[in-house]
Amino acid sequence: MDNRLNNLQKRRISSWQIVLLILLLFCPGGYAQTGKITFTPHWIPQAQFAGYYAALDQGYYKEEGLDVEILHLTANISSFEYLKSGKADIVSSFLMDAVRQKSLGVPIVNIGQISQHSSLMMITKKESGIDEAGKLHNKTLGIWSSGFDDVPIAFMRERNYNIELVRILNTVNLFLMNGVDALTVMYYNEYDQVINSGVNEDELNTFFFSDYGLDIPEDGLYCLESTLSTQRELLAKFVQATIKGWEFADQNREYTIDLVVQEMAKAHLPNNKAHQRWMLDRMLELLQPGDKNVIKGHLAEQDFFRALNILRLTSPDFPSEDFMFENFHKPLLTK
Amino acid sequence: MKKNSLSFRIIKQVLFFCLVLGCVIFTIYYIFSRTTIEKATRQNAIHLANNTVARIEQVVNPAEKIPENLAWMLETGALPKDSIESFLSRLVKNNTEIFASAIAFEPHVLAEGVTAYAPFAYRSGDSIKTTDLWSPGYNYFIMDWYQIPAILKEPYWSEPYYDEGGGEELMTTYSVPFYLNKSGESVFGGIITIDISLDWLTEMVNAVKIFETGYAFLITRSGVYVTHPNRSQIMNESIFSRAKELNQPEMREIGRDMIRGISKLSNITLKDKGNIWIYHTQLPSTKWSLGVVYPHHEMYASLHNLNLIILLLSIAGLGLLTFFTIRIINLQISPLTKLTHSARIIAEGNFDSKLHTIQTNDEMQELHDSFQFMQKKLADYIVNLRETTSAKEKIESELRIAREIQMSMIPHIFPPFPNLEEIDLYASLESAKEVGGDLYDFFLLDEKHLCFAIGDVSGKGVPASLLMAVTRTLLRSVTEKNKNVASIVHSMNKTLTFNNESNMFVTLFVGILDISNGELRYCNAGHNPPVLIKKGFSANFFGITKAIPVGLFEDFLFVEEVVQMEAEDKLFLYTDGLTEAENAEENLFGEDNLLQVIHQNAASSPKNLIQSAKAAIAIHVNGFEQSDDLTMMSITYHGNKRGIA
């Protein structure tokens, strides 16, 4: 109970109060106009966001005349909350979350797609005998408490599998102790945590959702429509410098891992290079379009519609009106 | 010290033996010591780990009893529901090892409509505070401390975490599921927890010191370091992430054994720590695993130090052994050196030099005495040798003079008669010893008569030479009064036979050549028959006469014989030293060889004929020592050239 998240929550309260105070004292609309940009990644510091740390460290934002601050979430909430409240000018988020937010009428827009593929997967222990997706029927699946349901539920619905979802916070311990039959994990993160807890790769069966027609891209960059209309140039520079940061991270992986570990230590998070190296390597793979017909930094139209279809499948009350891809994705990366 | 000296060789062999023996002893000692150390370390590691685990359990086990008792109280209804918070508060207050305690209920078990309730008592400074853990932002149902024991239906020690104050205090939660009686049925009621600080645990494990850098460490059931000498790894790294970082799969295997609860001693070479021994065993309560690490080089450090001391002592010992052995050997063999020195002095001729005194009464003394004896004998011998040599030299000198006298008695100027055209004559005499018994002589009796003789005295050396001198003198004196060869020989025989007590005799050939007509009258007294070479074509021995050598019988009647020589006929006379010349195989030169040489040189002058014969004999004997005197004479008759009447 006295764990990290509780700790985060307590800190959130204090920083929230400070931010509120600043908001009251200074005009909140004035951020971006002076070239100052606050960016909030959608999770705690880790190599998932290496490109942003690298761009900041290497001065790529400064070169573009930007004064960028990376403000991490202080609780287990959506980064869109920061966007909505004006705490952040740009946030990163999963495509599924963003499409859902858009459907709920939040005026957000995707200004650049970082990840091109899905990293979401399920794992089972070989000893459980679950070596094909069909055997998950009538089994338990550990899944995070929010934000990741759509793809697995779409998967279950499409196949008529009855899988009991067991909500977990963010550890893999329940799976390690055989409290659930299967676990939803990110290949770049929890999968390696399981490996780093002493389970060998050859002791696991893996089920990548991308192998089941659910290759939904993940991390993308979002801002409010109003910000885009007024600060288009600054945002474009941010996206440009960010991609440059990812390229630097690709070329200088060990250096970048050190940056990531420093960020994690600053946030008092458990960190080790082996895991962050794994995460960076996987992230860099996700950045590549691969066989998708899309430019780096852009979102493929079919991926957007695939995400929409999933939401329609999982949420019966999903608005039925047409969503215009052009209204959702306005890529600022010209190169 | 010379490389091949006696002391060097002895030292070399002794040192070699000592080294081999030392190496064998050392190897046995080293293997034995190593095995002993390994055995002791193994026992020590197991004991240390078990002991540490037992001490940890001593603290953990009583703590485990608290929530277990509390569960019993809830299940039996001994704890009224409305006094739960105050009870928890008192529980935390009374148990100083507990930081906090909670009872988290399942929805609707406490009362219908209560979806979540988790009274929580915790220390805040010196006081105890209580609160309800549940809030929309803190859904305890999905927290590990609640969810895992709730699903597994068994007590659970959580993974460690840092305390909520953001401090450095490491905490863990022990959760026990409890059951409530509802409508006569036992239903799962929720989870009881206690939070305890792990500071005492880290202190206890960190206090374990093994040699210089050895240590103990603790990992959770997912391999995360709870304690480690490198503090940056605590809660950040797991043994598996380290294994990955160091790229050491064998370290991962050890980690897997540890989280499986296996107790085992393993040997592994780590890239950052070198070769280590690691023994690990599980904590029965938390299922965490304790490892004790023994650095390999430190395990054997004392042995290696001892080895170094032994090595230094051995070097010093061998040095001393060498030094004293050399001293002792040199002392023992010093008489030898002195004797060697003395031997050199003696060898230089100083036979009287005094030997160094040795009084050791051992082999050296015997050698010294023998050496002294040898020196004395050598001195005596040298004196004798000097005397003998001097006497021999005197005799040799006299014999040389005698030889000169003897050689001067026979004519030795050639050609002897340069104005006498009718004859050409050459003769040669080579004694086997300093003085010999052969003789030859020739002289003109008058204008037309040439007298010549060749002889061989029996025996050799000085007696023979004396008789030769007598014979030659006698020949000259007898021929003065007598021109008949038979009477010449007869009178010589008579004189020589007289008082011949030594029974020596002479073979003699005497001839008188009338150079006006070539008539040769001769008498052969037992001498080798000469060879007559007719005009350079045929060569034949003279017929054998029945005469005996002179000096044997006083009244023996010698007969004169005659042979006619034509112009350019030759005579070849010799002694038996020619035909009996021996080679190493004891083969004689023989008369056949002689005739062959004569045939080959029939047309040669007397001088050339004799030199050819000498050369043939030299070839035959081939360096073998000459045993008899060798005398030859040859005369060529050219005919009456001047018309002598």
CSV table of C-alpha atoms in Angstrom, one decimal, chain B residues 322-491:
chain,number,residue,atom,x,y,z
B,322,THR,CA,74.8,-24.0,-1.8
B,323,PHE,CA,77.1,-21.7,0.2
B,324,PHE,CA,77.9,-24.3,2.9
B,325,THR,CA,78.2,-27.2,0.5
B,326,ILE,CA,80.7,-25.3,-1.6
B,327,ARG,CA,82.6,-24.4,1.6
B,328,ILE,CA,82.6,-28.0,2.8
B,329,ILE,CA,83.6,-29.5,-0.6
B,330,ASN,CA,86.3,-26.9,-1.1
B,331,LEU,CA,87.6,-27.6,2.4
B,332,GLN,CA,87.6,-31.4,1.7
B,333,ILE,CA,89.2,-31.2,-1.7
B,334,SER,CA,91.7,-28.4,-0.9
B,335,PRO,CA,94.6,-31.1,-0.5
B,336,LEU,CA,93.8,-32.1,-4.1
B,337,THR,CA,94.4,-28.5,-5.3
B,338,LYS,CA,97.6,-28.4,-3.3
B,339,LEU,CA,98.7,-31.8,-4.8
B,340,THR,CA,97.8,-30.5,-8.3
B,341,HIS,CA,100.0,-27.5,-7.7
B,342,SER,CA,102.8,-29.7,-6.4
B,343,ALA,CA,102.4,-32.1,-9.4
B,344,ARG,CA,103.0,-29.1,-11.7
B,345,ILE,CA,106.1,-28.1,-9.9
B,346,ILE,CA,107.4,-31.7,-10.0
B,347,ALA,CA,106.5,-31.9,-13.6
B,348,GLU,CA,108.7,-28.9,-14.2
B,349,GLY,CA,111.7,-30.9,-12.9
B,350,ASN,CA,111.7,-29.8,-9.3
B,351,PHE,CA,111.7,-33.3,-7.8
B,352,ASP,CA,112.9,-32.2,-4.5
B,353,SER,CA,110.1,-29.7,-3.9
B,354,LYS,CA,108.4,-30.2,-0.6
B,355,LEU,CA,104.8,-31.5,-0.7
B,356,HIS,CA,102.2,-29.8,1.5
B,357,THR,CA,101.6,-31.6,4.7
B,358,ILE,CA,98.3,-33.4,5.0
B,359,GLN,CA,97.2,-35.0,8.2
B,360,THR,CA,93.6,-36.0,7.7
B,361,ASN,CA,94.1,-39.8,8.0
B,362,ASP,CA,91.7,-40.4,5.2
B,363,GLU,CA,91.8,-41.1,1.5
B,364,MET,CA,93.4,-37.7,1.0
B,365,GLN,CA,96.2,-38.7,3.3
B,366,GLU,CA,96.7,-42.0,1.3
B,367,LEU,CA,96.7,-40.0,-1.9
B,368,HIS,CA,99.3,-37.7,-0.4
B,369,ASP,CA,101.5,-40.6,0.7
B,370,SER,CA,101.3,-42.3,-2.7
B,371,PHE,CA,102.2,-39.0,-4.3
B,372,GLN,CA,105.2,-38.6,-2.0
B,373,PHE,CA,106.3,-42.2,-2.8
B,374,MET,CA,105.9,-41.5,-6.5
B,375,GLN,CA,108.0,-38.3,-6.1
B,376,LYS,CA,110.8,-40.2,-4.4
B,377,LYS,CA,110.8,-43.0,-7.0
B,378,LEU,CA,110.7,-40.5,-9.8
B,379,ALA,CA,113.7,-38.7,-8.4
B,380,ASP,CA,115.7,-42.0,-8.1
B,381,TYR,CA,114.7,-42.9,-11.6
B,382,ILE,CA,115.8,-39.6,-13.1
B,383,VAL,CA,119.2,-40.0,-11.4
B,384,ASN,CA,119.6,-43.5,-12.9
B,385,LEU,CA,118.5,-42.2,-16.2
B,386,ARG,CA,121.0,-39.4,-16.2
B,387,GLU,CA,123.8,-41.8,-15.5
B,388,THR,CA,122.7,-44.3,-18.1
B,389,THR,CA,122.3,-41.6,-20.7
B,390,SER,CA,125.7,-40.2,-20.0
B,391,ALA,CA,127.3,-43.7,-20.3
B,392,LYS,CA,125.4,-44.4,-23.5
B,393,GLU,CA,126.3,-41.0,-25.0
B,394,LYS,CA,130.0,-41.8,-24.3
B,395,ILE,CA,129.7,-45.2,-26.0
B,396,GLU,CA,127.9,-43.7,-28.9
B,397,SER,CA,130.6,-41.1,-29.3
B,398,GLU,CA,133.3,-43.7,-29.3
B,399,LEU,CA,131.4,-45.8,-31.8
B,400,ARG,CA,131.0,-42.8,-34.1
B,401,ILE,CA,134.8,-42.3,-34.0
B,402,ALA,CA,135.3,-46.0,-34.6
B,403,ARG,CA,133.0,-45.8,-37.6
B,404,GLU,CA,134.9,-42.9,-39.0
B,405,ILE,CA,138.1,-44.8,-38.6
B,406,GLN,CA,136.6,-48.0,-40.1
B,407,MET,CA,135.2,-46.1,-43.1
B,408,SER,CA,138.5,-44.3,-43.6
B,409,MET,CA,140.1,-47.7,-43.9
B,410,ILE,CA,138.3,-48.6,-47.1
B,411,PRO,CA,138.7,-46.6,-50.3
B,412,HIS,CA,135.9,-44.2,-50.8
B,413,ILE,CA,137.0,-41.9,-53.6
B,414,PHE,CA,135.4,-42.6,-56.9
B,415,PRO,CA,136.4,-43.0,-59.6
B,416,PRO,CA,139.5,-44.5,-57.9
B,417,PHE,CA,141.7,-44.6,-61.0
B,418,PRO,CA,140.8,-41.7,-63.2
B,419,ASN,CA,143.8,-42.4,-65.5
B,420,LEU,CA,143.1,-46.0,-66.0
B,421,GLU,CA,140.8,-46.2,-69.0
B,422,GLU,CA,140.5,-50.0,-69.0
B,423,ILE,CA,138.4,-50.3,-65.9
B,424,ASP,CA,135.5,-48.5,-64.2
B,425,LEU,CA,134.9,-49.3,-60.5
B,426,TYR,CA,132.4,-48.4,-57.9
B,427,ALA,CA,131.7,-49.7,-54.4
B,428,SER,CA,129.4,-49.0,-51.5
B,429,LEU,CA,129.3,-50.1,-47.8
B,430,GLU,CA,126.4,-49.4,-45.5
B,431,SER,CA,126.6,-50.7,-41.9
B,432,ALA,CA,123.5,-51.8,-40.1
B,433,LYS,CA,124.9,-50.5,-36.8
B,434,GLU,CA,127.5,-47.9,-36.0
B,435,VAL,CA,130.3,-50.2,-37.0
B,436,GLY,CA,130.1,-53.2,-39.3
B,437,GLY,CA,131.8,-56.4,-40.3
B,438,ASP,CA,131.6,-56.0,-44.1
B,439,LEU,CA,134.6,-54.9,-46.1
B,440,TYR,CA,135.8,-54.2,-49.6
B,441,ASP,CA,139.1,-53.1,-50.9
B,442,PHE,CA,140.9,-52.6,-54.2
B,443,PHE,CA,144.3,-51.4,-55.3
B,444,LEU,CA,146.7,-51.8,-58.1
B,445,LEU,CA,149.5,-54.3,-57.6
B,446,ASP,CA,151.4,-52.9,-60.5
B,447,GLU,CA,150.6,-51.2,-63.8
B,448,LYS,CA,148.4,-54.0,-65.1
B,449,HIS,CA,147.1,-55.9,-62.1
B,450,LEU,CA,144.1,-54.7,-60.1
B,451,CYS,CA,143.6,-56.5,-56.8
B,452,PHE,CA,140.1,-56.4,-55.3
B,453,ALA,CA,138.4,-58.1,-52.4
B,454,ILE,CA,135.0,-58.2,-50.7
B,455,GLY,CA,134.3,-59.9,-47.4
B,456,ASP,CA,131.9,-60.4,-44.6
B,457,VAL,CA,133.0,-61.1,-41.0
B,458,SER,CA,130.8,-63.4,-38.9
B,459,GLY,CA,128.9,-61.6,-36.2
B,460,LYS,CA,128.2,-57.8,-36.0
B,461,GLY,CA,129.2,-54.7,-34.1
B,462,VAL,CA,132.5,-53.9,-32.5
B,463,PRO,CA,134.0,-57.5,-32.6
B,464,ALA,CA,133.2,-57.9,-36.3
B,465,SER,CA,134.5,-54.4,-37.0
B,466,LEU,CA,137.8,-55.2,-35.3
B,467,LEU,CA,138.2,-58.4,-37.3
B,468,MET,CA,137.3,-56.5,-40.5
B,469,ALA,CA,140.1,-54.0,-39.8
B,470,VAL,CA,142.5,-56.9,-39.2
B,471,THR,CA,141.4,-58.6,-42.4
B,472,ARG,CA,141.7,-55.5,-44.5
B,473,THR,CA,145.2,-54.7,-43.1
B,474,LEU,CA,146.3,-58.3,-43.5
B,475,LEU,CA,145.1,-58.3,-47.2
B,476,ARG,CA,147.3,-55.2,-48.0
B,477,SER,CA,150.3,-56.6,-46.2
B,478,VAL,CA,150.1,-60.1,-47.7
B,479,THR,CA,149.6,-58.8,-51.3
B,480,GLU,CA,152.8,-56.9,-51.0
B,481,LYS,CA,154.8,-60.1,-51.2
B,482,ASN,CA,152.4,-62.3,-53.0
B,483,LYS,CA,150.6,-62.1,-56.3
B,484,ASN,CA,148.9,-65.5,-56.2
B,485,VAL,CA,145.4,-65.3,-54.9
B,486,ALA,CA,145.3,-68.8,-53.5
B,487,SER,CA,148.5,-68.2,-51.5
B,488,ILE,CA,147.2,-64.7,-50.5
B,489,VAL,CA,144.0,-66.3,-49.0
B,490,HIS,CA,146.0,-69.1,-47.6
B,491,SER,CA,148.4,-66.9,-45.7
